[in-house]
Coordinates of C-alpha atoms in Angstrom, one line a residue:
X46 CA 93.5 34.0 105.7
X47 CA 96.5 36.4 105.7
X48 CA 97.9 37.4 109.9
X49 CA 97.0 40.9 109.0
X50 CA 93.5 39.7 108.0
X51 CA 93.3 37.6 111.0
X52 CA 94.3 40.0 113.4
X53 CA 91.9 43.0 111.9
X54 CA 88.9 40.5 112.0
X55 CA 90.0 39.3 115.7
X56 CA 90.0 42.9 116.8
X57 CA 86.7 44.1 114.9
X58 CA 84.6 41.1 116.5
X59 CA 86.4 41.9 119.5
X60 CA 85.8 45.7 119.6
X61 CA 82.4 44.5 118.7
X62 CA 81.9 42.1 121.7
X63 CA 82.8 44.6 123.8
X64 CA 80.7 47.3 123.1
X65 CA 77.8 44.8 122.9
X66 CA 78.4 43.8 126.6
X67 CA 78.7 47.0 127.7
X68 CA 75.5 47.9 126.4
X69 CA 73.5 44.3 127.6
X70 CA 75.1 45.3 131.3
X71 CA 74.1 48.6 131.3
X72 CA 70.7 47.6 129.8
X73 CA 69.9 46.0 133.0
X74 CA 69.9 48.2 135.4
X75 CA 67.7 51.1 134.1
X76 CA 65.0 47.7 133.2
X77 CA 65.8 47.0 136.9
X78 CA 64.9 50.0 138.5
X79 CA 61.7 50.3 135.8
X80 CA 60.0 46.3 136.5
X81 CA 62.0 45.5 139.6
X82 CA 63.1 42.5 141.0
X83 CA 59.9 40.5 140.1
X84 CA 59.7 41.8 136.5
X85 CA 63.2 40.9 136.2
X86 CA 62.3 37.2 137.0
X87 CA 59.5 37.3 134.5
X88 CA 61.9 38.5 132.0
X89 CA 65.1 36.7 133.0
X90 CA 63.2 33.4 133.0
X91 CA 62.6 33.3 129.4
X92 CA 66.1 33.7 128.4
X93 CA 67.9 30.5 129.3
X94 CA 65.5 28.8 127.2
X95 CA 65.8 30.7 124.0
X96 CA 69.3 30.8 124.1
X97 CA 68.8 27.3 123.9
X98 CA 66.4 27.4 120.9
X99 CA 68.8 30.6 119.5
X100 CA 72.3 28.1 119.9
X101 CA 70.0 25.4 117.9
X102 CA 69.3 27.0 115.2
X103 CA 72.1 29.4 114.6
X104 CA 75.4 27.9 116.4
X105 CA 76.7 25.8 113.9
X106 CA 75.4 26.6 110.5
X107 CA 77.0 30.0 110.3
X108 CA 80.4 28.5 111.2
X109 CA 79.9 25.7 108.7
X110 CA 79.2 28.4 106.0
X111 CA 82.2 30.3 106.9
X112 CA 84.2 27.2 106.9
X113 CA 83.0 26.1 103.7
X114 CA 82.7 29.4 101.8
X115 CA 86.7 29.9 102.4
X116 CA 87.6 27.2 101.7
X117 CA 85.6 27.2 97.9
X118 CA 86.8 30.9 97.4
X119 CA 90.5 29.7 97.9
X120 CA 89.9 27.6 95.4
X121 CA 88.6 29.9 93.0
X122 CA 85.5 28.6 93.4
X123 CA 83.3 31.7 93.2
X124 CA 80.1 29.6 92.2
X125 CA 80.2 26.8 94.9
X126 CA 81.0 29.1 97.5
X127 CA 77.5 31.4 97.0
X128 CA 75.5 28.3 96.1
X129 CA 76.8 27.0 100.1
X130 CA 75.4 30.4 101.2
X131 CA 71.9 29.9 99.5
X132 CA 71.5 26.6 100.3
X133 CA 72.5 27.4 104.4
X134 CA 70.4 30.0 104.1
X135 CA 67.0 28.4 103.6
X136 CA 68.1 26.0 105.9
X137 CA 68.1 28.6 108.3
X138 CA 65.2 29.8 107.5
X139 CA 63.5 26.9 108.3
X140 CA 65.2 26.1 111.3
X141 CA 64.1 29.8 112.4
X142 CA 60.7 29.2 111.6
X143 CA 60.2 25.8 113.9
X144 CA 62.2 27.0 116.5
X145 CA 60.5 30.3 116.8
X146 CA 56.7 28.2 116.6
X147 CA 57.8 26.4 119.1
X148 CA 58.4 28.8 121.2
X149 CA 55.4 31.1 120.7
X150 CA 53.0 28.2 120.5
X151 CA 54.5 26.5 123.6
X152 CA 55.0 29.2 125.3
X153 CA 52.0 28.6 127.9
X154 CA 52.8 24.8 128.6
X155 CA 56.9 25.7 128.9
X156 CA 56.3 28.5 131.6
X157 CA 54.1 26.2 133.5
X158 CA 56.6 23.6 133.6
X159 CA 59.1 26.0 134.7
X160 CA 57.0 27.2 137.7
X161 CA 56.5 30.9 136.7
X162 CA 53.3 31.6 134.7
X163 CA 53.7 35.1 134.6
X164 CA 56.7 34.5 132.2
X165 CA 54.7 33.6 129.1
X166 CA 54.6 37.4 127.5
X167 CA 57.9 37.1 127.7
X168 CA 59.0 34.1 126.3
X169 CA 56.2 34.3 123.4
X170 CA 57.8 38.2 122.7
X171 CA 61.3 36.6 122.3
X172 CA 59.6 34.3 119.6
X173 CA 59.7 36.7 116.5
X174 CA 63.5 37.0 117.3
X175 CA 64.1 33.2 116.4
X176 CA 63.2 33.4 113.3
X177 CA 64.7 36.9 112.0
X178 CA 68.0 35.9 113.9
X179 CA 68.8 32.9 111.8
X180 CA 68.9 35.0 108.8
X181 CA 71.2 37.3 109.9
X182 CA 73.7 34.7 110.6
X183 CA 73.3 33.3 107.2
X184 CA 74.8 36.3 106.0
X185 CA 77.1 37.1 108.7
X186 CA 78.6 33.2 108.1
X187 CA 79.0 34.2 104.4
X188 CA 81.1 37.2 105.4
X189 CA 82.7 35.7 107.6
X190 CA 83.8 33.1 104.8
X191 CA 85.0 35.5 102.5
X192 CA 87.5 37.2 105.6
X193 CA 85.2 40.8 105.9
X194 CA 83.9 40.9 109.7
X195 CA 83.2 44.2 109.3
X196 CA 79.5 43.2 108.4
X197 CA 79.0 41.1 111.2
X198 CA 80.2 43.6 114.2
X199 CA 77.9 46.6 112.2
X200 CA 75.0 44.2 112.4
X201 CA 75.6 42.8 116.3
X202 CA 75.8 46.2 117.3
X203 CA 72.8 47.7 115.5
X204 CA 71.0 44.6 117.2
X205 CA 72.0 45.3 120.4
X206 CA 71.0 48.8 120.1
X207 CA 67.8 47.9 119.2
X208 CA 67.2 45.4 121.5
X209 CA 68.5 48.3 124.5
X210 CA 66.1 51.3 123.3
X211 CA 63.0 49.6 122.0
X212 CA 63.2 47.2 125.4
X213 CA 63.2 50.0 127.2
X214 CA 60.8 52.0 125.6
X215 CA 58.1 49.1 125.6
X216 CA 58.7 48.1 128.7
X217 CA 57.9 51.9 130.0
X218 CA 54.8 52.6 128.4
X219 CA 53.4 48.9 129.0
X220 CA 54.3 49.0 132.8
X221 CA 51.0 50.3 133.4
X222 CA 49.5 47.1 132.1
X223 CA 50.7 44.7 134.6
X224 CA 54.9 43.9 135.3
X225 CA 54.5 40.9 132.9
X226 CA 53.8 42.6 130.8
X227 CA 56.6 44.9 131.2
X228 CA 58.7 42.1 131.0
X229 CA 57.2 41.0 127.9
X230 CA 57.7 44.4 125.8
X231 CA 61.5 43.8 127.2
X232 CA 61.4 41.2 125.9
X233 CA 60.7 41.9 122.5
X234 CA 63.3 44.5 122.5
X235 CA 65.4 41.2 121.1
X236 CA 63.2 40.5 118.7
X237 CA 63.1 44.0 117.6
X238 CA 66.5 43.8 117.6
X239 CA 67.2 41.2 115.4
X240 CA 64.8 42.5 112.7
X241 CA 67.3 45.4 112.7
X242 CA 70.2 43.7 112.5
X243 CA 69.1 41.7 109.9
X244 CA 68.0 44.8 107.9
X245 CA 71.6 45.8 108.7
X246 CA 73.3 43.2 107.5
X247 CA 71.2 42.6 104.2
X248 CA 71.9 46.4 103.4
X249 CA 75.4 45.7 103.7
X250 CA 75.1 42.5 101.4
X251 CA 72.6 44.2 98.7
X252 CA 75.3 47.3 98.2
X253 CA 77.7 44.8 97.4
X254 CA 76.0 42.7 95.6
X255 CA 77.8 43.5 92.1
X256 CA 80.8 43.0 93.5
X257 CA 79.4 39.6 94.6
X258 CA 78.1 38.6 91.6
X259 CA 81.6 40.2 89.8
X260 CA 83.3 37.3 91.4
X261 CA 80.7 34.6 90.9
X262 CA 81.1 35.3 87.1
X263 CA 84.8 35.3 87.2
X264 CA 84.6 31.9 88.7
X265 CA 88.0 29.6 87.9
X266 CA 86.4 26.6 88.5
X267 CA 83.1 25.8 89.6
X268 CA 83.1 21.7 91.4
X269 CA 79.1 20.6 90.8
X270 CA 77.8 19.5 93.7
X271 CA 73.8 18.2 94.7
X272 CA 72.4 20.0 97.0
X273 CA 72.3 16.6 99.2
X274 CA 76.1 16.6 99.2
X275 CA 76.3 20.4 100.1
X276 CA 73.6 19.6 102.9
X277 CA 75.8 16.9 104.2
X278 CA 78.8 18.6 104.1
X279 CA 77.1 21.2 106.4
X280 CA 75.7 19.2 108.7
X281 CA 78.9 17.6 109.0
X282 CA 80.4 20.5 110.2
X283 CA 77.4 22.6 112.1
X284 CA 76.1 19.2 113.9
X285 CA 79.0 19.1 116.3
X286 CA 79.4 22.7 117.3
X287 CA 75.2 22.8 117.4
X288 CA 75.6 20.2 120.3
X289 CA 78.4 21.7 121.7
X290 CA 77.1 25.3 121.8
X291 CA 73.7 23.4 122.9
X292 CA 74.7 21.8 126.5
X293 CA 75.0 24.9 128.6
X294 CA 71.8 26.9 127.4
X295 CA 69.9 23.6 128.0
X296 CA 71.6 23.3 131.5
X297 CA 70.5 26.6 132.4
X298 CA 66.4 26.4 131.2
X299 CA 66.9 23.2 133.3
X300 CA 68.1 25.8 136.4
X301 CA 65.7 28.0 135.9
X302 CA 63.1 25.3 136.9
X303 CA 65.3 24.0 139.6
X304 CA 65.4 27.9 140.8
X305 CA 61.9 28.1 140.8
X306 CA 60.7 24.8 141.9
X307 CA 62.8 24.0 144.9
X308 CA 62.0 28.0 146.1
X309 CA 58.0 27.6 145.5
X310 CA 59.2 23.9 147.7
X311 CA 60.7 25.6 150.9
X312 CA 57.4 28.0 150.7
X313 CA 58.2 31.0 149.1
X314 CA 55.0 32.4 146.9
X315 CA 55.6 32.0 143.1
X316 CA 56.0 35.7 142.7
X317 CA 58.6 36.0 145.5
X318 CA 60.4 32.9 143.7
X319 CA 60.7 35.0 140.8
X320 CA 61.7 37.6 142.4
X321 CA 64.9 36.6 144.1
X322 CA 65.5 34.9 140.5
X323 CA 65.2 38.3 139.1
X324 CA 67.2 39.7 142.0
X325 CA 70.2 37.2 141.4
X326 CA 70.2 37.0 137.5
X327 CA 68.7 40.5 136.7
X328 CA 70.3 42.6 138.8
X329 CA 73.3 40.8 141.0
X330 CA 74.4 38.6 137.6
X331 CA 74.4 42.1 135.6
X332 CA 77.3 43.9 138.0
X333 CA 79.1 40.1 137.6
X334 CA 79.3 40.7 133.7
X335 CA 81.2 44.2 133.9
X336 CA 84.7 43.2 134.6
X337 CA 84.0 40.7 131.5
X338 CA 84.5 43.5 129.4
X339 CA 88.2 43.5 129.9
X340 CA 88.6 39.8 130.0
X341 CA 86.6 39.7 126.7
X342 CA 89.1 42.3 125.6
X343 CA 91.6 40.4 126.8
X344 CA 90.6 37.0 125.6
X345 CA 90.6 38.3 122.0
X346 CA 93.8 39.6 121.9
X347 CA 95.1 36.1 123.4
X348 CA 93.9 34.1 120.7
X349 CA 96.0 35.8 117.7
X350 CA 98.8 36.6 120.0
X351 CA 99.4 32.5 121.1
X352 CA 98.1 31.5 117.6
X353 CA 101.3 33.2 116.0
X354 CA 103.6 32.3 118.4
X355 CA 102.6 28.5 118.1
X356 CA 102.8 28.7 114.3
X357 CA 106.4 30.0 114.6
X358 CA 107.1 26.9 117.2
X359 CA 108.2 30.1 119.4
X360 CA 107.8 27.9 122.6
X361 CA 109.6 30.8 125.0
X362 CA 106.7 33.3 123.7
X363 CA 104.1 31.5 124.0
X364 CA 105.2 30.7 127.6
X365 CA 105.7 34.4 128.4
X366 CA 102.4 35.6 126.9
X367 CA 100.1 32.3 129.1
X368 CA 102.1 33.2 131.6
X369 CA 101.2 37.1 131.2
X370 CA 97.6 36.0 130.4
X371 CA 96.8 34.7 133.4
X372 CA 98.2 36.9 135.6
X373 CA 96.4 39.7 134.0
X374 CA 93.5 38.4 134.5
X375 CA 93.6 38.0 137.8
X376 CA 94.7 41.4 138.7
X377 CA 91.2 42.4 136.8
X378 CA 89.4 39.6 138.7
X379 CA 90.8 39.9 141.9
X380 CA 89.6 43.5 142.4
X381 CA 86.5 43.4 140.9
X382 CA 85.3 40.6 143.4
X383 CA 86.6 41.8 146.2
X384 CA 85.3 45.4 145.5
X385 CA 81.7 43.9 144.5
X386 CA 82.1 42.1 147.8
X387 CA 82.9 45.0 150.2
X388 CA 80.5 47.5 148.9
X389 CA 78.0 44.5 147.9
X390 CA 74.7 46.6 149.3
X391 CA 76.0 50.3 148.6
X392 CA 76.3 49.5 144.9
X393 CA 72.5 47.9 144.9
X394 CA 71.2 50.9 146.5
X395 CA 73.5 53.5 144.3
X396 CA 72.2 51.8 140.9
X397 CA 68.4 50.0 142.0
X398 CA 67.6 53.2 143.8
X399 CA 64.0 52.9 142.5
X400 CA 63.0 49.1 144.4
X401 CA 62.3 48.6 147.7
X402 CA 65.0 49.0 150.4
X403 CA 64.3 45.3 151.4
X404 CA 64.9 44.1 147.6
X405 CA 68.7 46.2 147.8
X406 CA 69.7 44.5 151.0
X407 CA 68.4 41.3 149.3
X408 CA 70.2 41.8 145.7
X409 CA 73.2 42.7 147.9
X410 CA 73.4 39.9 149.8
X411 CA 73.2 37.8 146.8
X412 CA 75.8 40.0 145.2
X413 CA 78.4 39.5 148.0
X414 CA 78.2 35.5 147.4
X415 CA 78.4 35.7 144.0
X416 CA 81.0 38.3 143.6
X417 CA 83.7 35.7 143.9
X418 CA 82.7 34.2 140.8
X419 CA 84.2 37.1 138.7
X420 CA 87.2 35.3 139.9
X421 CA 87.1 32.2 137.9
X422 CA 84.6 33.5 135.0
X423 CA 87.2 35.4 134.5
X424 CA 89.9 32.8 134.5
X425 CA 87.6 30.2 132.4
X426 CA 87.4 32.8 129.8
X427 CA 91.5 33.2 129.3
X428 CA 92.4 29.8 129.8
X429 CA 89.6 29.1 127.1
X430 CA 91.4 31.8 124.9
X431 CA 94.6 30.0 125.7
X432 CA 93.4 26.4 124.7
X433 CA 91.3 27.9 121.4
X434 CA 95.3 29.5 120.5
X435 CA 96.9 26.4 120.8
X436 CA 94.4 24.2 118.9
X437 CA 92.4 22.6 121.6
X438 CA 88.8 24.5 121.2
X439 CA 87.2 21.2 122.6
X440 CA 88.4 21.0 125.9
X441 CA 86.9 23.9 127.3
X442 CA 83.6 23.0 126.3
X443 CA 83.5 20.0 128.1
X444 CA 85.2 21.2 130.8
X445 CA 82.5 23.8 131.5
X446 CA 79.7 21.1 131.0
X447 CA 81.2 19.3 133.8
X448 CA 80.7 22.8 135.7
X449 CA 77.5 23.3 134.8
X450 CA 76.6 19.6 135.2
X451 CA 78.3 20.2 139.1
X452 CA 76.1 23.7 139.5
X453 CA 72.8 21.9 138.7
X454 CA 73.5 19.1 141.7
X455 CA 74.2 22.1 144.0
X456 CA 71.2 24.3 142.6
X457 CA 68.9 21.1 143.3
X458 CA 70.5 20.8 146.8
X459 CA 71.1 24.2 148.1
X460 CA 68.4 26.3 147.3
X461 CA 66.1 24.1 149.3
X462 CA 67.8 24.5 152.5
X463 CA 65.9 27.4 153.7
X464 CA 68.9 29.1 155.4
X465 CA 70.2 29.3 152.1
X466 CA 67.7 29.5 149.7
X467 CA 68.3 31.8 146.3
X468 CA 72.4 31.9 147.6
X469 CA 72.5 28.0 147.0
X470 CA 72.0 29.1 143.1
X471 CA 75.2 31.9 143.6
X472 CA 77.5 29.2 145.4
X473 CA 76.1 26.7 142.5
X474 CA 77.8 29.4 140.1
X475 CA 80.8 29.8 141.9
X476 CA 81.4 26.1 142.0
X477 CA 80.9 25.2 138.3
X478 CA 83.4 28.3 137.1
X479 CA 86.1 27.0 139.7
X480 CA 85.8 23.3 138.3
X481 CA 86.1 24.7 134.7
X482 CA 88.7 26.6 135.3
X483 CA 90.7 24.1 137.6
X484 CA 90.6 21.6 134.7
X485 CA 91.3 24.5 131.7
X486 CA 94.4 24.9 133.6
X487 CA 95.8 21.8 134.2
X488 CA 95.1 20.8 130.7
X489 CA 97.0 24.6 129.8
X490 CA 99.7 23.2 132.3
X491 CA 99.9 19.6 130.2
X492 CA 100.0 21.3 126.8
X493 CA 102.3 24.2 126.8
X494 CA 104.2 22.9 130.5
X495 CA 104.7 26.8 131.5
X496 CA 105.8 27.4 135.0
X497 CA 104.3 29.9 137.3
X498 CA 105.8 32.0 140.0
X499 CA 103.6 31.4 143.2
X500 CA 105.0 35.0 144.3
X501 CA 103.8 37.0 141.0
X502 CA 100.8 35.5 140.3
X503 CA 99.4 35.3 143.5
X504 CA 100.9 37.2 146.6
X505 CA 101.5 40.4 145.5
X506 CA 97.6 40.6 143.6
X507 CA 96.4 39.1 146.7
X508 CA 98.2 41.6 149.3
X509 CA 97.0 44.7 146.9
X510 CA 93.9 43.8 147.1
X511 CA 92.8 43.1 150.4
X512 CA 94.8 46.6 151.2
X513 CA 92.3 48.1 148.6
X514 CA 89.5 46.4 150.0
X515 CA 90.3 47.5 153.6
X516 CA 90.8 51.0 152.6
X517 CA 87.7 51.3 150.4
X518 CA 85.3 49.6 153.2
X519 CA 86.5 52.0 156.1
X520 CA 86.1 54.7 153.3
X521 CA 83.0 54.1 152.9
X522 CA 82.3 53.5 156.8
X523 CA 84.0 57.4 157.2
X524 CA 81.9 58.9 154.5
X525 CA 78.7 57.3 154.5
X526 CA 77.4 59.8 157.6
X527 CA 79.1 62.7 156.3
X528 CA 78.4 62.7 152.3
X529 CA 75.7 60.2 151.9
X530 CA 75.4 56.5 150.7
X531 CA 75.5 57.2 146.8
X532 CA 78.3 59.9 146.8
X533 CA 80.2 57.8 149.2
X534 CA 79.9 54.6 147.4
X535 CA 81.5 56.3 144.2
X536 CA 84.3 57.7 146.0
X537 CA 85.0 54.7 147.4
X538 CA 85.1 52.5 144.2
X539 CA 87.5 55.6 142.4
X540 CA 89.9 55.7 145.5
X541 CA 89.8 51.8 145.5
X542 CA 91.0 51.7 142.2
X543 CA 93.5 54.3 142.2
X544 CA 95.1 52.8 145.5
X545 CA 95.0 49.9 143.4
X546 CA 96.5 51.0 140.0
X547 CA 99.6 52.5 142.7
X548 CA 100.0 49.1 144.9
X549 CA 100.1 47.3 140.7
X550 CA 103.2 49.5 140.2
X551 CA 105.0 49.8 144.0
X552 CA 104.6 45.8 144.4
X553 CA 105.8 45.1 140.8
X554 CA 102.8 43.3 140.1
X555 CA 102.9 44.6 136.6
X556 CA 105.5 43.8 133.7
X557 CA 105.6 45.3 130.4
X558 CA 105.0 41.9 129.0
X559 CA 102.0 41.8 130.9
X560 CA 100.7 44.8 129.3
X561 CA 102.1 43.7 125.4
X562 CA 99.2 41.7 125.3
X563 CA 96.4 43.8 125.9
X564 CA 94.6 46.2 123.3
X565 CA 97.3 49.7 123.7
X566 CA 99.2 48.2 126.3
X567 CA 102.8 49.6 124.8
X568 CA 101.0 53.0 124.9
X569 CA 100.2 52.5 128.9
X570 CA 103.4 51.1 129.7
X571 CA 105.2 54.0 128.1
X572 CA 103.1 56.5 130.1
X573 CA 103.5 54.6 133.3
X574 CA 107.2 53.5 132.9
X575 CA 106.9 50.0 133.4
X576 CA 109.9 47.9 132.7
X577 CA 110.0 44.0 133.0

């Protein structure tokens, strides 16, 4: 693959990932305000579990395809390369079909196990959407392979729009029937989802078809192959990155049942359980994903940028841009946790306005604990971007399955101290995205030896933002008996950030090399006047 081709495919899927997170978070709170906290539970508590079944079946194959595709088409074999595709792609069809059976058919005995009954219409409505999304990455692997991403992005987002307007349309007229059911219709917004993605994405491939078929016809050389040794050659590929991709989804369907058991074990009800999982994951865990928009953003602009400057053994670059890496991210993490923390509660009650006031000051309090783990998910994700740059995509995986092997020790212990309770699974969190990102960094540290200035990186962030946090809580104290909770809460998070953006500038917090590295960066630092 040509740099150019690289880059435009990094900044599609990345464009891509974006808008796909910005609709999931913002898909959350209007579900929020129409289930509530226990609906959430319901729903939320079918997830970990077919992202597990979804990271089975789809992980590794589409990779392997890609992989394998390219490397036939480079070649100039047009033949081999489509005959990998077909033969992936009833592999993934019947991978879709047992996963998804054994999900619908075991839906009753896994929800029981869990420890929330009232789960099973949602995990059985998530079913249909393990077998239609399998196929879609078929073909999304096969683009991929031949260097267009434009197909994938069109079909993620067409996904995730459908999963966002039929999830919420079912889940309004069904909340008559009961909130599992609710939950359930939700639910199947993914499955509805994936069907149109996959329609998508099969449009896409049946309109160019000809052209296709043009180049399987003009094939240079065509290697014959069994289908055995294709199979193999697959597996040998997708097998690793299936297991890989596998570890953390399976950690967390084991934490929903830790959650839920040890909760149920200190003598809360089985609905209340589910509520305050549905508080933490479905409403607190919602406002935590927002500032990964920009590390997202971030991250994929990393990768390219450190990939090039390894290839061209620019070692000074590559130093610069880690170094700029990392500080931005922290001036987008700092904030966001510190803002989440101060106006925890105001910002429940501003965007759950339709639950109870006691669930708010519940979901806020859970907030304000795990607001800090913006911090270090935010971190994880660009020292992960950093690592995948310089050729070490490994590390971070296990890094984070020693997190998330840390956060189910904590889960187990915590939240069956009844002074702590559903807070012990927020600190759990916190804990296993600080040990990932404490060991991403000293292996960034090992590889690339860049030097840090103590000063930059951390002082003049830190001192910006605790003036922006003092400001925007006695803000809010000022305003909230004047102007109201709402209208006071959103002045307070604009002024915040303003202040902010000016103490960035006064301090000389930001460089211009900080900002070369994010998507129209030169454009802001030319408004703005930064200099290095």
């Amino acid at each position: 693959m040509s740099k150019s081709n690289f880059l435009k495919g990094a900044l599609v899927l990345g464009v891509a990932g974006v808008v796909i997170k910005i609709l999931g978070a913002m898909y959350r709170i209007p579900l929020g305000n129409l289930i509530g906290d226990q609906g959430m539970g319901y729903y939320q508590t079918a997830y970990p579990l077919y992202n597990l079944m979804f990271a089975i079946s789809t992980s590794g194959i589409p990779i392997a395809i890609a992989k394998l595709v390219s490397e036939k088409r480079a070649l100039g074999d047009y033949i081999g390369a489509h005959r990998v595709f077909k033969i992936a792609f009833m592999g993934l069809v019947i991978g879709g079909i047992l996963t998804s059976a054994c999900v619908i058919f075991g839906a009753d005995f896994i929800v029981e196990k869990i420890g929330n009954n009232k789960a099973y219409y949602s995990m059985i409505a998530l079913g249909p959407a393990l077998f239609f999304v399998p196929i879609t990455s078929a073909f999304r692997g096969y683009f991929q392979g031949i260097q267009d991403m434009v197909p994938t992005a069109v079909s993620q987002v067409v996904e995730q729009l459908g999963r966002v307007i039929v999830g919420l349309y079912l889940a309004y007229i069904l909340l008559d029937r009961g909130l599992d059911v609710a939950a359930g219709g939700a639910s199947f917004g993914a499955s509805a989802g994936a069907v149109m993605g996959m329609i998508a994405i099969m449009i896409i491939y049946i309109r160019r078809r000809k052209d296709i078929l043009r180049d399987v016809s003009s094939s240079e050389i065509y290697k014959a192959e069994s289908t055995k040794d294709i199979i193999k050659d697959i597996l040998y590929i997708a097998v690793p990155i299936t297991i890989g991709s596998s570890v953390v989804p399976l950690l967390n369907t084991i934490d929903v049942a830790i959650v839920m058991r040890r909760l149920q074990l200190i003598g809360y009800t089985e609905a209340e359980a589910s509520g305050l999982y549905g508080q933490l994951t479905g409403m607190a865990q919602t406002l935590i994903n927002f500032p990964q928009i920009f590390s997202i953003a971030l991250a994929v602009s990393l990768v390219p940028a450190i990939s090039d400057a390894r290839a061209r053994k620019n070692y000074n670059q590559l130093k610069r841009i880690v170094s700029s890496g990392i500080r931005v991210t922290l001036l987008i993490g700092l904030p966001a946790a510190m803002g989440l923390f101060v106006l925890a509660t105001p910002i429940m009650k501003l965007l759950y306005f339709n639950n109870p006031l006691e669930v708010q000051h519940s979901a806020g309090s859970i907030l304000a604990v795990l607001s800090f783990s913006v911090i270090f998910l935010t971190m994880v994700q660009t020292l992960t971007a950093i690592l995948q740059g310089i050729g070490k995509p490994i590390i971070p995986v296990f890094n984070l399955l020693i997190g998330a092997l840390v956060k189910l020790v904590l889960t187990y212990v915590l939240t069956a101290i009844p002074a702590i309770g559903i807070k012990g699974a927020a600190i759990s969190t916190i804990m296993a995205y600080l040990i990932a990102s404490i060991l991403n960094f000293i292996y960034v540290k090992k590889h690339i030896r860049v030097s840090f200035s103590f000063i930059d990186i951390i002082i003049k962030p830190l001192i910006s933002v605790l003036i922006m946090s003092g400001t925007v809580f006695l803000l809010y104290e000022s305003l909230d008996s004047v102007i109201g909770e709402n209208v006071s809460t959103i002045l307070s998070v604009l002024i915040g950030a303003i202040i902010y953006g000016v103490l960035l500038i006064l301090t000389g917090c930001v460089k211009k090399s900080d900002l070369d590295i994010v998507p129209a960066g030169e454009k802001i630092s030319k408004i703005l006047k930064i200099k290095n």
